[in-house]
PDB file of C-alpha atoms in Angstrom:
ATOM      1  CA  MET A   1       0.000   0.000   0.000  1.00 41.00           C
ATOM      2  CA  ALA A   2       3.062   2.273   0.031  1.00 55.00           C
ATOM      3  CA  GLY A   3       1.893   5.576  -1.432  1.00 79.00           C
ATOM      4  CA  GLN A   4      -1.004   4.072  -3.383  1.00 92.00           C
ATOM      5  CA  PHE A   5      -4.635   3.982  -2.338  1.00 96.00           C
ATOM      6  CA  GLU A   6      -6.296   0.590  -2.028  1.00 95.00           C
ATOM      7  CA  ALA A   7      -9.971  -0.267  -1.661  1.00 95.00           C
ATOM      8  CA  ILE A   8     -11.192  -1.241   1.790  1.00 95.00           C
ATOM      9  CA  PRO A   9     -14.159  -3.467   2.635  1.00 91.00           C
ATOM     10  CA  GLY A  10     -17.436  -1.580   2.827  1.00 87.00           C
ATOM     11  CA  GLY A  11     -16.263   1.145   0.454  1.00 90.00           C
ATOM     12  CA  GLY A  12     -13.693   3.821   0.783  1.00 94.00           C
ATOM     13  CA  ALA A  13      -9.941   3.644   0.437  1.00 97.00           C
ATOM     14  CA  ALA A  14      -6.762   3.432   2.502  1.00 96.00           C
ATOM     15  CA  VAL A  15      -3.180   4.561   2.004  1.00 96.00           C
ATOM     16  CA  ALA A  16      -0.038   4.311   4.114  1.00 93.00           C
ATOM     17  CA  LEU A  17       1.577   7.701   4.704  1.00 94.00           C
ATOM     18  CA  ASP A  18       4.764   8.531   6.548  1.00 92.00           C
ATOM     19  CA  GLU A  19       5.119  11.548   8.844  1.00 92.00           C
ATOM     20  CA  VAL A  20       6.708  13.703   6.131  1.00 93.00           C
ATOM     21  CA  GLU A  21       3.915  12.930   3.647  1.00 94.00           C
ATOM     22  CA  ILE A  22       1.278  13.706   6.278  1.00 94.00           C
ATOM     23  CA  SER A  23       3.007  16.992   7.094  1.00 94.00           C
ATOM     24  CA  ILE A  24       3.324  17.998   3.415  1.00 96.00           C
ATOM     25  CA  LEU A  25      -0.312  17.158   2.630  1.00 97.00           C
ATOM     26  CA  ARG A  26      -1.552  19.054   5.665  1.00 97.00           C
ATOM     27  CA  SER A  27       0.631  22.072   4.956  1.00 97.00           C
ATOM     28  CA  LEU A  28      -0.446  22.253   1.315  1.00 97.00           C
ATOM     29  CA  ALA A  29      -4.127  21.914   2.270  1.00 97.00           C
ATOM     30  CA  VAL A  30      -3.839  24.698   4.855  1.00 97.00           C
ATOM     31  CA  GLN A  31      -2.134  26.946   2.279  1.00 97.00           C
ATOM     32  CA  LEU A  32      -4.930  26.166  -0.185  1.00 97.00           C
ATOM     33  CA  LEU A  33      -7.549  27.067   2.429  1.00 97.00           C
ATOM     34  CA  GLU A  34      -5.760  30.360   3.077  1.00 96.00           C
ATOM     35  CA  LEU A  35      -5.691  31.076  -0.665  1.00 96.00           C
ATOM     36  CA  ILE A  36      -9.411  30.322  -1.081  1.00 95.00           C
ATOM     37  CA  GLY A  37     -10.228  32.503   1.916  1.00 89.00           C
ATOM     38  CA  PRO A  38     -12.666  32.309   4.798  1.00 79.00           C
ATOM     39  CA  GLY A  39     -16.304  31.503   4.316  1.00 63.00           C
ATOM     40  CA  ASP A  40     -19.090  33.987   4.743  1.00 58.00           C
ATOM     41  CA  GLU A  41     -20.773  32.704   7.882  1.00 56.00           C
ATOM     42  CA  PRO A  42     -24.081  34.349   8.778  1.00 53.00           C
ATOM     43  CA  ALA A  43     -23.740  36.840  11.616  1.00 55.00           C
ATOM     44  CA  GLN A  44     -25.329  35.944  14.932  1.00 59.00           C
ATOM     45  CA  GLY A  45     -29.050  36.526  14.683  1.00 63.00           C
ATOM     46  CA  GLU A  46     -28.906  36.710  10.875  1.00 66.00           C
ATOM     47  CA  ASP A  47     -31.121  34.430   8.839  1.00 67.00           C
ATOM     48  CA  PRO A  48     -28.936  31.465   7.752  1.00 62.00           C
ATOM     49  CA  LEU A  49     -30.973  31.184   4.541  1.00 63.00           C
ATOM     50  CA  ALA A  50     -29.858  34.685   3.576  1.00 62.00           C
ATOM     51  CA  SER A  51     -26.455  33.270   2.606  1.00 58.00           C
ATOM     52  CA  LEU A  52     -28.189  31.193  -0.072  1.00 57.00           C
ATOM     53  CA  PHE A  53     -29.202  34.397  -1.801  1.00 61.00           C
ATOM     54  CA  ALA A  54     -25.985  36.322  -1.237  1.00 67.00           C
ATOM     55  CA  GLU A  55     -24.363  37.471  -4.423  1.00 74.00           C
ATOM     56  CA  GLY A  56     -20.742  36.653  -5.060  1.00 75.00           C
ATOM     57  CA  PRO A  57     -18.100  38.557  -6.983  1.00 77.00           C
ATOM     58  CA  SER A  58     -18.689  39.432 -10.617  1.00 77.00           C
ATOM     59  CA  GLU A  59     -15.028  39.891 -11.575  1.00 84.00           C
ATOM     60  CA  PRO A  60     -12.552  37.033 -11.990  1.00 83.00           C
ATOM     61  CA  PRO A  61      -9.788  36.816  -9.375  1.00 89.00           C
ATOM     62  CA  GLU A  62      -6.523  38.547 -10.217  1.00 91.00           C
ATOM     63  CA  ASP A  63      -4.359  35.773  -8.735  1.00 94.00           C
ATOM     64  CA  PRO A  64      -3.702  33.256 -11.553  1.00 94.00           C
ATOM     65  CA  ALA A  65      -4.124  30.285  -9.197  1.00 95.00           C
ATOM     66  CA  LEU A  66      -7.504  31.541  -7.984  1.00 94.00           C
ATOM     67  CA  ALA A  67      -8.497  32.308 -11.565  1.00 91.00           C
ATOM     68  CA  ARG A  68      -7.721  28.649 -12.371  1.00 93.00           C
ATOM     69  CA  LEU A  69      -9.780  27.430  -9.405  1.00 94.00           C
ATOM     70  CA  PHE A  70     -12.651  29.808 -10.260  1.00 92.00           C
ATOM     71  CA  PRO A  71     -12.536  30.146 -14.067  1.00 90.00           C
ATOM     72  CA  ASP A  72     -14.861  32.167 -16.264  1.00 86.00           C
ATOM     73  CA  ALA A  73     -17.822  30.102 -17.393  1.00 85.00           C
ATOM     74  CA  TYR A  74     -17.984  31.507 -20.897  1.00 82.00           C
ATOM     75  CA  GLY A  75     -14.518  32.855 -21.587  1.00 72.00           C
ATOM     76  CA  ASP A  76     -13.720  36.459 -22.213  1.00 68.00           C
ATOM     77  CA  ASP A  77     -13.692  36.712 -25.978  1.00 70.00           C
ATOM     78  CA  ASP A  78     -16.297  39.447 -26.265  1.00 78.00           C
ATOM     79  CA  ASP A  79     -18.272  41.810 -24.075  1.00 80.00           C
ATOM     80  CA  GLU A  80     -21.468  39.760 -24.157  1.00 83.00           C
ATOM     81  CA  LEU A  81     -19.624  36.638 -22.965  1.00 84.00           C
ATOM     82  CA  LYS A  82     -17.944  38.696 -20.228  1.00 83.00           C
ATOM     83  CA  GLU A  83     -21.397  39.759 -19.024  1.00 85.00           C
ATOM     84  CA  PHE A  84     -22.623  36.148 -18.977  1.00 87.00           C
ATOM     85  CA  SER A  85     -19.492  35.063 -17.096  1.00 85.00           C
ATOM     86  CA  ALA A  86     -19.922  37.867 -14.553  1.00 86.00           C
ATOM     87  CA  GLU A  87     -23.547  36.889 -13.967  1.00 87.00           C
ATOM     88  CA  PHE A  88     -22.674  33.201 -13.653  1.00 88.00           C
ATOM     89  CA  ARG A  89     -19.814  33.971 -11.239  1.00 87.00           C
ATOM     90  CA  ARG A  90     -22.051  36.205  -9.121  1.00 86.00           C
ATOM     91  CA  PHE A  91     -24.468  33.375  -8.442  1.00 87.00           C
ATOM     92  CA  THR A  92     -22.109  30.375  -8.277  1.00 88.00           C
ATOM     93  CA  GLU A  93     -18.687  31.367  -6.934  1.00 90.00           C
ATOM     94  CA  ASN A  94     -19.697  31.520  -3.262  1.00 90.00           C
ATOM     95  CA  ASP A  95     -21.008  27.942  -3.421  1.00 91.00           C
ATOM     96  CA  LEU A  96     -17.931  26.773  -5.304  1.00 93.00           C
ATOM     97  CA  ARG A  97     -15.640  28.417  -2.742  1.00 93.00           C
ATOM     98  CA  GLY A  98     -17.636  26.781   0.037  1.00 93.00           C
ATOM     99  CA  ARG A  99     -17.275  23.348  -1.559  1.00 96.00           C
ATOM    100  CA  LYS A 100     -13.530  23.824  -2.058  1.00 97.00           C
ATOM    101  CA  ARG A 101     -13.165  24.907   1.584  1.00 97.00           C
ATOM    102  CA  GLU A 102     -15.188  21.871   2.673  1.00 97.00           C
ATOM    103  CA  ASP A 103     -12.938  19.551   0.630  1.00 98.00           C
ATOM    104  CA  GLY A 104      -9.769  21.111   2.041  1.00 97.00           C
ATOM    105  CA  MET A 105     -11.071  20.984   5.608  1.00 97.00           C
ATOM    106  CA  ALA A 106     -12.034  17.323   5.201  1.00 97.00           C
ATOM    107  CA  LEU A 107      -8.479  16.544   4.076  1.00 97.00           C
ATOM    108  CA  VAL A 108      -7.017  18.367   7.082  1.00 97.00           C
ATOM    109  CA  ARG A 109      -9.467  16.732   9.532  1.00 97.00           C
ATOM    110  CA  THR A 110      -8.757  13.204   8.284  1.00 97.00           C
ATOM    111  CA  LEU A 111      -5.011  13.801   8.548  1.00 96.00           C
ATOM    112  CA  ASP A 112      -5.401  15.285  12.038  1.00 94.00           C
ATOM    113  CA  GLY A 113      -7.423  12.212  13.054  1.00 91.00           C
ATOM    114  CA  LEU A 114      -4.617   9.783  12.211  1.00 88.00           C
ATOM    115  CA  SER A 115      -3.054   7.763  14.970  1.00 70.00           C
ATOM    116  CA  SER A 116       0.475   6.500  14.507  1.00 58.00           C
ATOM    117  CA  ALA A 117       0.913   3.029  13.058  1.00 53.00           C
ATOM    118  CA  GLY A 118       4.537   2.879  14.219  1.00 56.00           C
ATOM    119  CA  GLU A 119       7.747   3.554  12.340  1.00 64.00           C
ATOM    120  CA  GLY A 120       6.817   7.203  11.797  1.00 69.00           C
ATOM    121  CA  GLY A 121       3.705   6.710   9.710  1.00 81.00           C
ATOM    122  CA  ALA A 122       0.067   5.785   9.703  1.00 91.00           C
ATOM    123  CA  VAL A 123      -2.590   4.181   7.550  1.00 92.00           C
ATOM    124  CA  LEU A 124      -5.201   6.669   6.429  1.00 94.00           C
ATOM    125  CA  LYS A 125      -8.638   5.119   5.980  1.00 95.00           C
ATOM    126  CA  LEU A 126     -11.207   7.165   4.102  1.00 96.00           C
ATOM    127  CA  THR A 127     -14.955   6.661   3.968  1.00 96.00           C
ATOM    128  CA  PRO A 128     -16.625   6.948   0.554  1.00 95.00           C
ATOM    129  CA  ASP A 129     -17.602  10.559   1.395  1.00 96.00           C
ATOM    130  CA  ASP A 130     -14.049  11.339   2.542  1.00 97.00           C
ATOM    131  CA  CYS A 131     -12.783   9.967  -0.775  1.00 97.00           C
ATOM    132  CA  LEU A 132     -14.891  12.470  -2.705  1.00 97.00           C
ATOM    133  CA  HIS A 133     -13.595  15.350  -0.581  1.00 98.00           C
ATOM    134  CA  TRP A 134     -10.025  14.125  -1.034  1.00 98.00           C
ATOM    135  CA  LEU A 135     -10.471  13.929  -4.811  1.00 97.00           C
ATOM    136  CA  GLY A 136     -11.690  17.515  -4.858  1.00 97.00           C
ATOM    137  CA  ALA A 137      -8.892  18.748  -2.596  1.00 98.00           C
ATOM    138  CA  LEU A 138      -6.162  16.853  -4.480  1.00 98.00           C
ATOM    139  CA  ASN A 139      -7.462  18.275  -7.756  1.00 97.00           C
ATOM    140  CA  ASP A 140      -7.488  21.815  -6.365  1.00 98.00           C
ATOM    141  CA  LEU A 141      -3.974  21.394  -4.976  1.00 98.00           C
ATOM    142  CA  ARG A 142      -2.676  20.172  -8.342  1.00 96.00           C
ATOM    143  CA  LEU A 143      -4.411  22.996 -10.218  1.00 95.00           C
ATOM    144  CA  THR A 144      -2.930  25.567  -7.851  1.00 97.00           C
ATOM    145  CA  ILE A 145       0.598  24.166  -7.932  1.00 96.00           C
ATOM    146  CA  GLY A 146       0.419  23.593 -11.691  1.00 93.00           C
ATOM    147  CA  THR A 147      -0.600  27.218 -12.174  1.00 94.00           C
ATOM    148  CA  ARG A 148       2.263  28.426  -9.991  1.00 94.00           C
ATOM    149  CA  LEU A 149       4.657  26.220 -12.004  1.00 91.00           C
ATOM    150  CA  GLU A 150       3.065  27.480 -15.241  1.00 88.00           C
ATOM    151  CA  VAL A 151       2.213  23.969 -16.418  1.00 86.00           C
ATOM    152  CA  THR A 152       0.014  24.333 -19.482  1.00 78.00           C
ATOM    153  CA  ASP A 153      -0.307  20.788 -20.828  1.00 70.00           C
ATOM    154  CA  GLU A 154       0.563  17.197 -19.996  1.00 63.00           C
ATOM    155  CA  ASP A 155       3.574  17.125 -22.313  1.00 57.00           C
ATOM    156  CA  GLU A 156       5.315  19.586 -20.025  1.00 61.00           C
ATOM    157  CA  SER A 157       5.248  17.086 -17.144  1.00 62.00           C
ATOM    158  CA  ASP A 158       8.008  15.151 -18.941  1.00 71.00           C
ATOM    159  CA  GLU A 159      10.104  18.312 -18.805  1.00 77.00           C
ATOM    160  CA  LEU A 160       9.340  18.633 -15.091  1.00 77.00           C
ATOM    161  CA  TYR A 161      10.812  15.174 -14.436  1.00 78.00           C
ATOM    162  CA  ARG A 162      14.135  16.350 -15.836  1.00 85.00           C
ATOM    163  CA  LEU A 163      14.587  19.469 -13.699  1.00 86.00           C
ATOM    164  CA  PRO A 164      17.985  19.528 -11.981  1.00 90.00           C
ATOM    165  CA  ASP A 165      17.971  19.271  -8.206  1.00 90.00           C
ATOM    166  CA  SER A 166      19.392  22.795  -8.046  1.00 92.00           C
ATOM    167  CA  ASP A 167      16.256  24.269  -9.662  1.00 91.00           C
ATOM    168  CA  PRO A 168      14.250  26.137  -6.976  1.00 92.00           C
ATOM    169  CA  ARG A 169      11.001  24.759  -8.472  1.00 90.00           C
ATOM    170  CA  LYS A 170      12.063  21.146  -7.842  1.00 92.00           C
ATOM    171  CA  PRO A 171      10.301  20.705  -4.439  1.00 93.00           C
ATOM    172  CA  MET A 172       6.998  21.991  -5.834  1.00 94.00           C
ATOM    173  CA  VAL A 173       7.413  19.870  -8.956  1.00 92.00           C
ATOM    174  CA  MET A 174       7.917  16.809  -6.776  1.00 92.00           C
ATOM    175  CA  ALA A 175       4.791  17.701  -4.769  1.00 94.00           C
ATOM    176  CA  TYR A 176       2.827  18.264  -7.994  1.00 93.00           C
ATOM    177  CA  LEU A 177       3.828  14.873  -9.413  1.00 91.00           C
ATOM    178  CA  TRP A 178       3.240  13.076  -6.099  1.00 94.00           C
ATOM    179  CA  LEU A 179      -0.225  14.619  -5.713  1.00 96.00           C
ATOM    180  CA  GLY A 180      -1.014  13.478  -9.255  1.00 93.00           C
ATOM    181  CA  SER A 181       0.013   9.942  -8.370  1.00 94.00           C
ATOM    182  CA  LEU A 182      -2.140   9.995  -5.215  1.00 96.00           C
ATOM    183  CA  GLN A 183      -5.100  11.379  -7.150  1.00 96.00           C
ATOM    184  CA  GLU A 184      -4.742   8.791  -9.902  1.00 96.00           C
ATOM    185  CA  SER A 185      -4.504   5.889  -7.452  1.00 96.00           C
ATOM    186  CA  LEU A 186      -7.575   7.145  -5.560  1.00 97.00           C
ATOM    187  CA  VAL A 187      -9.574   7.441  -8.806  1.00 96.00           C
ATOM    188  CA  GLU A 188      -8.522   3.934  -9.859  1.00 95.00           C
ATOM    189  CA  THR A 189      -9.445   2.570  -6.437  1.00 95.00           C
ATOM    190  CA  LEU A 190     -12.932   4.050  -6.604  1.00 92.00           C
ATOM    191  CA  MET A 191     -13.685   2.877 -10.128  1.00 90.00           C
ATOM    192  CA  PRO A 192     -15.922  -0.225 -10.307  1.00 78.00           C
TER     193      PRO A 192
END
């Protein structure tokens, strides 16, 4: 099970992680949560249903990583499409941000709930619902890191494998590739 998810009886998946892997995953998830930002919780005494009708932003984020996580729905080729994208964003981005926060928090909570399995690691067991949150969080982490690394297509990943150890991007490239491997093994585990 070293580094690869495996199916567990009753649904879900499990993976063995060492302390360094747990620390890296947790750190990356916390950074992602900070990037996405806090949720808009209703103020005390405020109607909780009011948040369902709250309008979100109408402009795309300036940060390229956030723009990748919250892309325009219709592109920005002409003014009419920009208007449609702004309208779509206004009514969907808050929910999308909430779901991404939920996925990231689920990843952090499951890692925080691990108990040591000896030799500096643990076996992470995910329920079927946890698996879905992990897939979302792993995808968001890869999109964010890929954007920071300026990865534009899959062919460039071959180039990433050949970076010299002296390249300052190397640690993030290694994280990007490792997260891709985790994501792929989780998808394969969940497929019937």
